[in-house]
Tab-separated table of C-alpha atoms in Angstrom:
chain	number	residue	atom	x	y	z
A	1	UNK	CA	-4.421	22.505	28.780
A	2	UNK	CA	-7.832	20.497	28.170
A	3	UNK	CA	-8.652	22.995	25.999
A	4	UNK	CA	-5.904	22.574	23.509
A	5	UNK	CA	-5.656	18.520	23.910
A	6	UNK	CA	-9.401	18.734	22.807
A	7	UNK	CA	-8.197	21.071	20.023
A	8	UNK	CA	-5.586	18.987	19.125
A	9	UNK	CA	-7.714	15.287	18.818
A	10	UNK	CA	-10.809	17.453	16.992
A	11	UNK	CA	-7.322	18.436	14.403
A	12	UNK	CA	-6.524	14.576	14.351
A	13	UNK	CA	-9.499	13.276	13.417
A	14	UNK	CA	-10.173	16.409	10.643
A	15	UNK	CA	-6.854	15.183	9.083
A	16	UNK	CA	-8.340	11.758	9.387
A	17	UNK	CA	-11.778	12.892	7.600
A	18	UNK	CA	-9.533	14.925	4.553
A	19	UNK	CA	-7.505	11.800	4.141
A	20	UNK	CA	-10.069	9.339	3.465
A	21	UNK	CA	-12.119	11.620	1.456
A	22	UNK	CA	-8.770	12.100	-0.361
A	23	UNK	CA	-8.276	8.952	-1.428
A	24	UNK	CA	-5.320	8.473	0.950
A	25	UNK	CA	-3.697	4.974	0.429
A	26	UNK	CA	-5.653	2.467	2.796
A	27	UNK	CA	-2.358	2.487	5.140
A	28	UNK	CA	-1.772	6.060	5.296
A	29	UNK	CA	-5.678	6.202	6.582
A	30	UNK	CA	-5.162	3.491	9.297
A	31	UNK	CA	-1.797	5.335	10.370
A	32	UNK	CA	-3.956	8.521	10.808
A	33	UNK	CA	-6.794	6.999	12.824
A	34	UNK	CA	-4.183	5.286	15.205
A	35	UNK	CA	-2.721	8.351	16.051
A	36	UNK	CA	-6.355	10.119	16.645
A	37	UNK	CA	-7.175	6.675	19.037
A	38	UNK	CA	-3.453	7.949	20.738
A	39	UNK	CA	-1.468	4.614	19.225
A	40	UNK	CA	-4.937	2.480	18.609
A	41	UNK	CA	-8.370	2.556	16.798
A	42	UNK	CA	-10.587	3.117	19.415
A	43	UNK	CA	-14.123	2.580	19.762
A	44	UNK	CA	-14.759	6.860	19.624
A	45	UNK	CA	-12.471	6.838	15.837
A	46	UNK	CA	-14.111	4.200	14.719
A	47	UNK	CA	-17.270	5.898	15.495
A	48	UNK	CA	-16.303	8.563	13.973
A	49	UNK	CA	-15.478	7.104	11.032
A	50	UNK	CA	-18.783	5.136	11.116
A	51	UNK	CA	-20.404	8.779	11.262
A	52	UNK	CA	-18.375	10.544	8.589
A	53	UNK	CA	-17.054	8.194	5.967
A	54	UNK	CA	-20.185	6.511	5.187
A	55	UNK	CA	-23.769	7.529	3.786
A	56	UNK	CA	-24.956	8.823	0.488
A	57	UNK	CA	-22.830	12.412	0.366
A	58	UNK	CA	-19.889	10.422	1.022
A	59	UNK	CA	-19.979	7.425	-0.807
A	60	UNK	CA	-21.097	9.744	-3.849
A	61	UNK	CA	-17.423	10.976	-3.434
A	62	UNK	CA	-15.753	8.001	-2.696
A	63	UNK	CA	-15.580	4.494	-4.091
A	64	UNK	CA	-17.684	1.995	-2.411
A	65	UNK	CA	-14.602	-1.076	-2.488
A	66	UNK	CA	-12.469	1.758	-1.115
A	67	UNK	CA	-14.338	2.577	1.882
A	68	UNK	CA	-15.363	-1.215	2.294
A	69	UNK	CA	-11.528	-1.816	2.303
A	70	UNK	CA	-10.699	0.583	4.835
A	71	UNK	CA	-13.272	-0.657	7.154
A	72	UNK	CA	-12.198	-4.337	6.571
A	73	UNK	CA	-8.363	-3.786	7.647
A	74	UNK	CA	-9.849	-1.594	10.750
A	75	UNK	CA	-11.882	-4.581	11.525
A	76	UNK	CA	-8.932	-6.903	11.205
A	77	UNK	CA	-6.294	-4.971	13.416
A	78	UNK	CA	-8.801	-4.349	16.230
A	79	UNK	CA	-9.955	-8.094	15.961
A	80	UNK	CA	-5.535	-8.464	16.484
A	81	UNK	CA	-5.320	-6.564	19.126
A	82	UNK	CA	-7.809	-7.994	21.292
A	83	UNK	CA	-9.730	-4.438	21.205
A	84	UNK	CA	-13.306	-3.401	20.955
A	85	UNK	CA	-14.708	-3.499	17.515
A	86	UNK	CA	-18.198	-1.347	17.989
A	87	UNK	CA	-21.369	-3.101	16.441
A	88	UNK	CA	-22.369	-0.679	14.048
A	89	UNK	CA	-18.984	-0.939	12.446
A	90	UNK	CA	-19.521	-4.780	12.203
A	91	UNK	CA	-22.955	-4.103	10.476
A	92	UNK	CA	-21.895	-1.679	8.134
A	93	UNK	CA	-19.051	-3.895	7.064
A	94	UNK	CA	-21.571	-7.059	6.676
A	95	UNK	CA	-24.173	-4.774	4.759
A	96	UNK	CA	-21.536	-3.845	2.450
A	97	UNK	CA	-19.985	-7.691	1.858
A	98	UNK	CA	-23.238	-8.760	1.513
A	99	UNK	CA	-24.638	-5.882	-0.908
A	100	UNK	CA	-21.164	-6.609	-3.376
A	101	UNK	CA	-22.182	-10.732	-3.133
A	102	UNK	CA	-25.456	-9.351	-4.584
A	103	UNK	CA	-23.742	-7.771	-7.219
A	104	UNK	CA	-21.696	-10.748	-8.147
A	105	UNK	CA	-24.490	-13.070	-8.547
A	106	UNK	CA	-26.377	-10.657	-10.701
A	107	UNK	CA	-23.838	-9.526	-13.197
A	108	UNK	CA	-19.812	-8.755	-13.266
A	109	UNK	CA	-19.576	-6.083	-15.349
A	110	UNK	CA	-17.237	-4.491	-13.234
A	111	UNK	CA	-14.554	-7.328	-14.864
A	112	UNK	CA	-13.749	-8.182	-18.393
A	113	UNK	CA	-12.089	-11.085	-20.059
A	114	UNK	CA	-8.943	-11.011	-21.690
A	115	UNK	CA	-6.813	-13.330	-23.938
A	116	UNK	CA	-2.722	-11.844	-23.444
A	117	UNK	CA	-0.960	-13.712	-26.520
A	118	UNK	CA	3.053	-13.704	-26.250
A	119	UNK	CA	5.581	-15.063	-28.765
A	120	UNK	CA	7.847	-17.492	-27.210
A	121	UNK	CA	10.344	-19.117	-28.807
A	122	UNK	CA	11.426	-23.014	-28.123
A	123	UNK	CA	14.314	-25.700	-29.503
A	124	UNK	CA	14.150	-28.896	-30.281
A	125	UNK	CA	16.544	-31.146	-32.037
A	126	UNK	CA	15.725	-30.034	-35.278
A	127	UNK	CA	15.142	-26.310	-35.521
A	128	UNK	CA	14.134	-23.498	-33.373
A	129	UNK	CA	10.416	-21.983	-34.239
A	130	UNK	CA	8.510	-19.372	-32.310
A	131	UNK	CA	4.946	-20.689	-30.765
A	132	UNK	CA	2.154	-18.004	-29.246
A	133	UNK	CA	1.666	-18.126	-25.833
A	134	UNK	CA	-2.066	-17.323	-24.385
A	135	UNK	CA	-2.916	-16.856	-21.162
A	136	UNK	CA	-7.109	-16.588	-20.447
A	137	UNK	CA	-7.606	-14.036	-17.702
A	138	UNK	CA	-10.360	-12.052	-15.904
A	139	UNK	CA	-9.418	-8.725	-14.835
A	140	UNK	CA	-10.877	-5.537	-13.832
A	141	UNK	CA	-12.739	-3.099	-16.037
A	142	UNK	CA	-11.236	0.092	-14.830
A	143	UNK	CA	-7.943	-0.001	-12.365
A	144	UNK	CA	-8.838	3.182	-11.169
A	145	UNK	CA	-11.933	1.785	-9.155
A	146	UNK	CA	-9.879	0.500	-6.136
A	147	UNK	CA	-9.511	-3.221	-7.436
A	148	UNK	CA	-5.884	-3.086	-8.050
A	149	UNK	CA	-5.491	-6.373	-7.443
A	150	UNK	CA	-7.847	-7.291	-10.337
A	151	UNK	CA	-6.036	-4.911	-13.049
A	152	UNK	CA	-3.423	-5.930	-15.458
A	153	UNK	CA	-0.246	-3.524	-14.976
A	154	UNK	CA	2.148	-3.305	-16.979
A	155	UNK	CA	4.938	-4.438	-14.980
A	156	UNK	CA	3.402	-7.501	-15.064
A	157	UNK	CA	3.738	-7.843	-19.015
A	158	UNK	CA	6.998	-7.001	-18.546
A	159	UNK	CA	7.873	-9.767	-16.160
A	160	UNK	CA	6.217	-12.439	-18.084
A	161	UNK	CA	7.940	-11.569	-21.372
A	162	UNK	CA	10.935	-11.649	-19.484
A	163	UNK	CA	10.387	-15.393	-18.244
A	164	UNK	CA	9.354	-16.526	-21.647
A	165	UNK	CA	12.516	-15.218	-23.048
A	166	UNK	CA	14.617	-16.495	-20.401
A	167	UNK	CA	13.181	-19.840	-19.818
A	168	UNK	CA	16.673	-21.543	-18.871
A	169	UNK	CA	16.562	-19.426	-15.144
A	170	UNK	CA	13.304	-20.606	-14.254
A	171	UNK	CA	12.700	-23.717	-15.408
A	172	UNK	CA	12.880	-26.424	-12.828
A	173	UNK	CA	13.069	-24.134	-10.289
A	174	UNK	CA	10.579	-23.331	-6.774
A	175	UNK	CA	9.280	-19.671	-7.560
A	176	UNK	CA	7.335	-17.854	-5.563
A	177	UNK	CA	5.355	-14.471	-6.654
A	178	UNK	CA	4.608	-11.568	-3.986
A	179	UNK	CA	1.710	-9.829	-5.392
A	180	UNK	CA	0.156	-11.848	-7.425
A	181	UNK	CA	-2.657	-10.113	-8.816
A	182	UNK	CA	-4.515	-11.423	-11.839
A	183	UNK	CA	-1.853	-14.718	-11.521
A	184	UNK	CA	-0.279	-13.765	-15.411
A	185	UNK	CA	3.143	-14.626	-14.095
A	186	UNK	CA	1.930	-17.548	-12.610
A	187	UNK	CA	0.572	-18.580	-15.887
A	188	UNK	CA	4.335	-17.827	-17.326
A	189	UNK	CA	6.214	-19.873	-14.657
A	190	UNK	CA	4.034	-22.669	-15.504
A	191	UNK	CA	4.855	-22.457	-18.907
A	192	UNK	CA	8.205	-22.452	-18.955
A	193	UNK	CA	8.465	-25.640	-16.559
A	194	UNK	CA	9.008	-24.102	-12.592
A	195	UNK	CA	8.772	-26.726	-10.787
A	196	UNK	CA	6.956	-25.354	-8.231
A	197	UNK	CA	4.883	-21.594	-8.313
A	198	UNK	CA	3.582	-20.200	-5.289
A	199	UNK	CA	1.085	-17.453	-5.828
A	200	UNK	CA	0.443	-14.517	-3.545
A	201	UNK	CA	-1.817	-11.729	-2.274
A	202	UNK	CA	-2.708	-9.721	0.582
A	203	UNK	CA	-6.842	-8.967	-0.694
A	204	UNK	CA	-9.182	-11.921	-0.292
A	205	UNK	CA	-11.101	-10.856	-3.572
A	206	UNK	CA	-7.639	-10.740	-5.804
A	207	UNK	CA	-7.087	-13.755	-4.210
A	208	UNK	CA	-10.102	-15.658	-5.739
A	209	UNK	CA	-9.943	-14.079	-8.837
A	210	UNK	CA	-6.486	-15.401	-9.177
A	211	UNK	CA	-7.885	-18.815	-8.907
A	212	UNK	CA	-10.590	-18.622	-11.128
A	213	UNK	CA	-7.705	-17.162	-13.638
A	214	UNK	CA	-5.584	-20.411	-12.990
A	215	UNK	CA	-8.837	-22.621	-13.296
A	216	UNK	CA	-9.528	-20.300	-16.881
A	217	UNK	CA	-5.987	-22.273	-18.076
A	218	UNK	CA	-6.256	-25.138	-16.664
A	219	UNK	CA	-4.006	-25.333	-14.022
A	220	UNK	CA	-4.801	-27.374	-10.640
A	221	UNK	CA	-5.112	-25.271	-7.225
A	222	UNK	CA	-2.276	-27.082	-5.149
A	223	UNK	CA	-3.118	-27.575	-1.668
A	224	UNK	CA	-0.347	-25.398	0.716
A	225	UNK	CA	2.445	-26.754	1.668
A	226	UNK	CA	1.605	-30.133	-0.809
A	227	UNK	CA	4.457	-32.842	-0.522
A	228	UNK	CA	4.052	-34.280	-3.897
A	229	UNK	CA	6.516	-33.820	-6.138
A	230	UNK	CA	5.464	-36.165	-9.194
A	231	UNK	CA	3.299	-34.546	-12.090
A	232	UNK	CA	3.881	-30.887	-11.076
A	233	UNK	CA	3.170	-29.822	-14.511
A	234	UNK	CA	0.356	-27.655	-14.383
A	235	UNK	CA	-0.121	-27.126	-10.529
A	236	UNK	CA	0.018	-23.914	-8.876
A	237	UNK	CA	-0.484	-22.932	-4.636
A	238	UNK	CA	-2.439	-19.448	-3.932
A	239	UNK	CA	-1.787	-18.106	-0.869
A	240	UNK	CA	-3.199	-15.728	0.938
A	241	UNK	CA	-0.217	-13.630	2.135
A	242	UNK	CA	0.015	-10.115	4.429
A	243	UNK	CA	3.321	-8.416	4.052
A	244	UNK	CA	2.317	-6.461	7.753
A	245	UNK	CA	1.439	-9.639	9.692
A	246	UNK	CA	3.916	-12.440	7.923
A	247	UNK	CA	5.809	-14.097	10.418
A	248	UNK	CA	8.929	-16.264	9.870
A	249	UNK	CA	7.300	-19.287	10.716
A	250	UNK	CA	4.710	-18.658	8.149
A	251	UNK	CA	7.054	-19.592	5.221
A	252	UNK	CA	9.188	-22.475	7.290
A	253	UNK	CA	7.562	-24.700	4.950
A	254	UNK	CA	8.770	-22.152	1.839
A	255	UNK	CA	12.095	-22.537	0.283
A	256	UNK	CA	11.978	-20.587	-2.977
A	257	UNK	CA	15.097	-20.587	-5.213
A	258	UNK	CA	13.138	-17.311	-7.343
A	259	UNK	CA	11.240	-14.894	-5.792
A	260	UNK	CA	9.328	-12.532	-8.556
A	261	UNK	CA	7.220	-9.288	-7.805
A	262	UNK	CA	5.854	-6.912	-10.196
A	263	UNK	CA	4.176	-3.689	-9.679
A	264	UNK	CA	4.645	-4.097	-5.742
A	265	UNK	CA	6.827	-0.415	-5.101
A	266	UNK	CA	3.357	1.504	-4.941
A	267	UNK	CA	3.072	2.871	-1.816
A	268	UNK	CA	6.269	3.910	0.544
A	269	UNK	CA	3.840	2.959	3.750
A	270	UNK	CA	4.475	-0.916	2.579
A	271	UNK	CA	8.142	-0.684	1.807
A	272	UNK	CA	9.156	-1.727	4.633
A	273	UNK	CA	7.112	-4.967	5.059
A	274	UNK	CA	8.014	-6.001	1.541
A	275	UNK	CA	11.704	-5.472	2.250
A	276	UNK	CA	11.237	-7.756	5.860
A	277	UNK	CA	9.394	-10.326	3.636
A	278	UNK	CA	12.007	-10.348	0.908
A	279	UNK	CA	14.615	-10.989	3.445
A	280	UNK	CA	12.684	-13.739	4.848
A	281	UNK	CA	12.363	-15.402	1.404
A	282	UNK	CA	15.884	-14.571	-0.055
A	283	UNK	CA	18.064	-15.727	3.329
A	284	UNK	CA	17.084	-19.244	3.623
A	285	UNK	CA	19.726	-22.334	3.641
A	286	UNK	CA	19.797	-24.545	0.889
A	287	UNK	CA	22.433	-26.041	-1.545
A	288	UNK	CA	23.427	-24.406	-4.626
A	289	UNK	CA	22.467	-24.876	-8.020
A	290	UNK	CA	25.174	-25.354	-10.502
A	291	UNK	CA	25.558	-23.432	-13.508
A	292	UNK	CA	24.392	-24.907	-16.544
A	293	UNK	CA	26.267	-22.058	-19.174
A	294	UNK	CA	22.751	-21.576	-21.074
A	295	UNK	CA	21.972	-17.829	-22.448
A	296	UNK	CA	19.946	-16.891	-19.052
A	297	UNK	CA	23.772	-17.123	-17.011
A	298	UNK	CA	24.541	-13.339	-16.678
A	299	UNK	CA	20.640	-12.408	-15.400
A	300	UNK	CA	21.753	-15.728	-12.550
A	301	UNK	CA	22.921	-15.487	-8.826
A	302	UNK	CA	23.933	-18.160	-6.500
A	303	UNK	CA	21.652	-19.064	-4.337
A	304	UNK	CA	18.618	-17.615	-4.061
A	305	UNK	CA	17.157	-14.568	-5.855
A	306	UNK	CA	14.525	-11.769	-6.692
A	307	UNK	CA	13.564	-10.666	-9.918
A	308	UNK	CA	11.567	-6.859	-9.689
A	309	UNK	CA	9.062	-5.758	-12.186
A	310	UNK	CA	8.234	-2.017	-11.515
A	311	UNK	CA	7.554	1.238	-13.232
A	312	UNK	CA	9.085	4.248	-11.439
A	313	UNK	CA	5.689	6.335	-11.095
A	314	UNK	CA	7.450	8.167	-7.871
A	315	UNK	CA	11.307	8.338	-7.019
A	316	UNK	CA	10.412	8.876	-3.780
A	317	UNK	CA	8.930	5.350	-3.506
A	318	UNK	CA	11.511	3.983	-5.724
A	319	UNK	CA	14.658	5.465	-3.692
A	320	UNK	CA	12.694	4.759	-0.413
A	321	UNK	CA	12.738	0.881	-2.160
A	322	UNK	CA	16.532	1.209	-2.742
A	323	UNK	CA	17.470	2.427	0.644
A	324	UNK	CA	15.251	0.115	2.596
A	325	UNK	CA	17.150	-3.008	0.366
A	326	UNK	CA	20.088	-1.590	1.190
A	327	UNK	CA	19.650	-1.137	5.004
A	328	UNK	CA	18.627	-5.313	4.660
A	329	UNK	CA	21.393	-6.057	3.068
A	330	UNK	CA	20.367	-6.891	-0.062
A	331	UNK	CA	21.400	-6.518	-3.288
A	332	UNK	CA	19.890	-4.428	-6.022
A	333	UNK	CA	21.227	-4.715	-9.546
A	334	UNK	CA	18.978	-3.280	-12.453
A	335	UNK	CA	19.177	-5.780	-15.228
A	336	UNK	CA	16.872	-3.940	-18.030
A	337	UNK	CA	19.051	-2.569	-20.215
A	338	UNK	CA	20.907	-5.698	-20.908
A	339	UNK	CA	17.654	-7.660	-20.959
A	340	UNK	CA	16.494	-4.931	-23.174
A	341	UNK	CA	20.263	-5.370	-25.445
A	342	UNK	CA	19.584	-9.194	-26.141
């Protein structure tokens, strides 16, 4: 019996090794050194990890954010759970922080600068003319390095050429973005006269590029959970926000009327966190707006609601989306093809 319980962890912790060399979403790899630790990350699988995910032969085969991610969330759940985090782990992670600080100061090639130009149309009391739209942003050289965050998808075009055309839903309204990114929605929302945004993301580093991208168009960074009300116009929040650890009383203070997303179905492992957040955000109390009968009407819900960018890379993930919604409750219309029709 010892024998094949030794056999069995040494199995765990190979499926551990082939995971992470893999490129395994950063979940799926936490998922498979819980199970080695018997339900936690102990001190021996972080070890372990220590020992065989880092060094030159490894990180020649795997991306140096990727492993510094994986060792950051490890940190972060052990820290949670009152558990031992071992020191070397602790001093790897700090080498690592400290070498990519290095590399900030000294050059950021690894991001580029781009200027996203949209046509937007807008009415006055004379005539109707169409006006560019540019939003400045920094973003990622290459989304296949692990900075996700940092890339432009193309979900995220699709969102924001769907607020500019639709300006009459979200104007005036409290919107609030899961997902965030490089903050082009954001940028969008603003535009079109929300009068609130709230910006989101789970990764410290997206999280700061986001407000340098805000700061790049000259919008304010909003204190959380500001009471002022007057001169909203060009004021956004950034929040730091973790779809695993959110609790309810973490958005008391958040009473969206449209909640946005776009490119956030990537990964089955977080379905079910951003279905438990979306409920959070979509079943709060408030009055209803009225209808105002503008052109926007038949993409509008009472009360409120959550417009979904996404391109369907995997049914899987996009059916696991569909049935996890539907298990909440909530209701899933696709509105593209009539978007697409007008």
């Amino acid at each position: 019996m010892a024998g094949a319980a030794a056999q069995d962890a040494a199995e765990q912790l190979l499926h551990l090794k082939l995971a992470f060399l893999a490129g395994e979403p950063p979940a799926c790899v936490l998922a498979l050194a819980r199970k080695a630790g018997g339900g936690s990350i102990t001190p021996h699988v972080q070890n372990f990890l220590l020992e065989n995910c880092t060094g030159t032969n490894v990180d020649g085969r795997q991306n140096f954010t990727y492993t510094t991610t994986i060792f950051k969330r490890i940190i972060s759940e052990v820290e949670l759970s009152s558990s031992t985090v071992i020191d070397g782990l602790y001093e790897e992670f700090a080498q690592r922080m400290l070498s990519k600080a290095k590399d900030s100061l000294l050059n950021k090639t690894d991001h580029i600068y781009k200027e996203i130009s949209f046509l937007s149309s807008t009415n006055d009391d004379v005539s109707s003319r169409l006006i560019s739209v540019v939003a400045r942003l920094s973003c990622s050289s290459n989304m296949l390095e692990g900075d996700t965050g940092c890339s432009l998808w193309p979900s995220s075009l699709f969102l924001s050429e769907f607020i500019l055309s639709y300006p009459e839903i979200f104007s005036t309204k409290c919107c609030f973005e899961l997902g965030s990114g490089v903050g082009l929605v954001g940028i969008c929302l603003n535009y079109v006269g929300a009068s609130k945004v709230i910006l989101t993301d789970g990764d410290t580093s997206t999280l700061t590029n986001m407000k340098e991208n805000m700061e790049l168009n000259n919008l304010c960074i909003e204190q959380e959970h500001s009471e002022v009300l007057k001169e909203s116009k060009n004021k956004v929040e950034c929040k730091y926000l973790s779809w695993e650890h959110v609790s309810e009383s973490d958005l008391w203070g958040y009473q969206p009327d449209i909640v946005l997303g776009a490119d956030i179905m990537y990964d089955p492992v977080c379905v079910p966190h951003l279905v438990r957040v979306l409920s959070m955000l979509l079943r709060r109390n408030r009055s209803q707006g009225e209808n105002n009968g503008k052109s926007g009407d038949e993409f509008q819900t009472e009360g409120p609601v959550a417009y979904i960018a996404t391109v369907v890379r995997n049914a899987e993930t996009f059916n696991c989306f569909a049935k996890a919604a539907a298990d909440a409750k909530l209701s899933a219309i696709n509105i593209a093809s009539r978007s697409m029709r007008n």
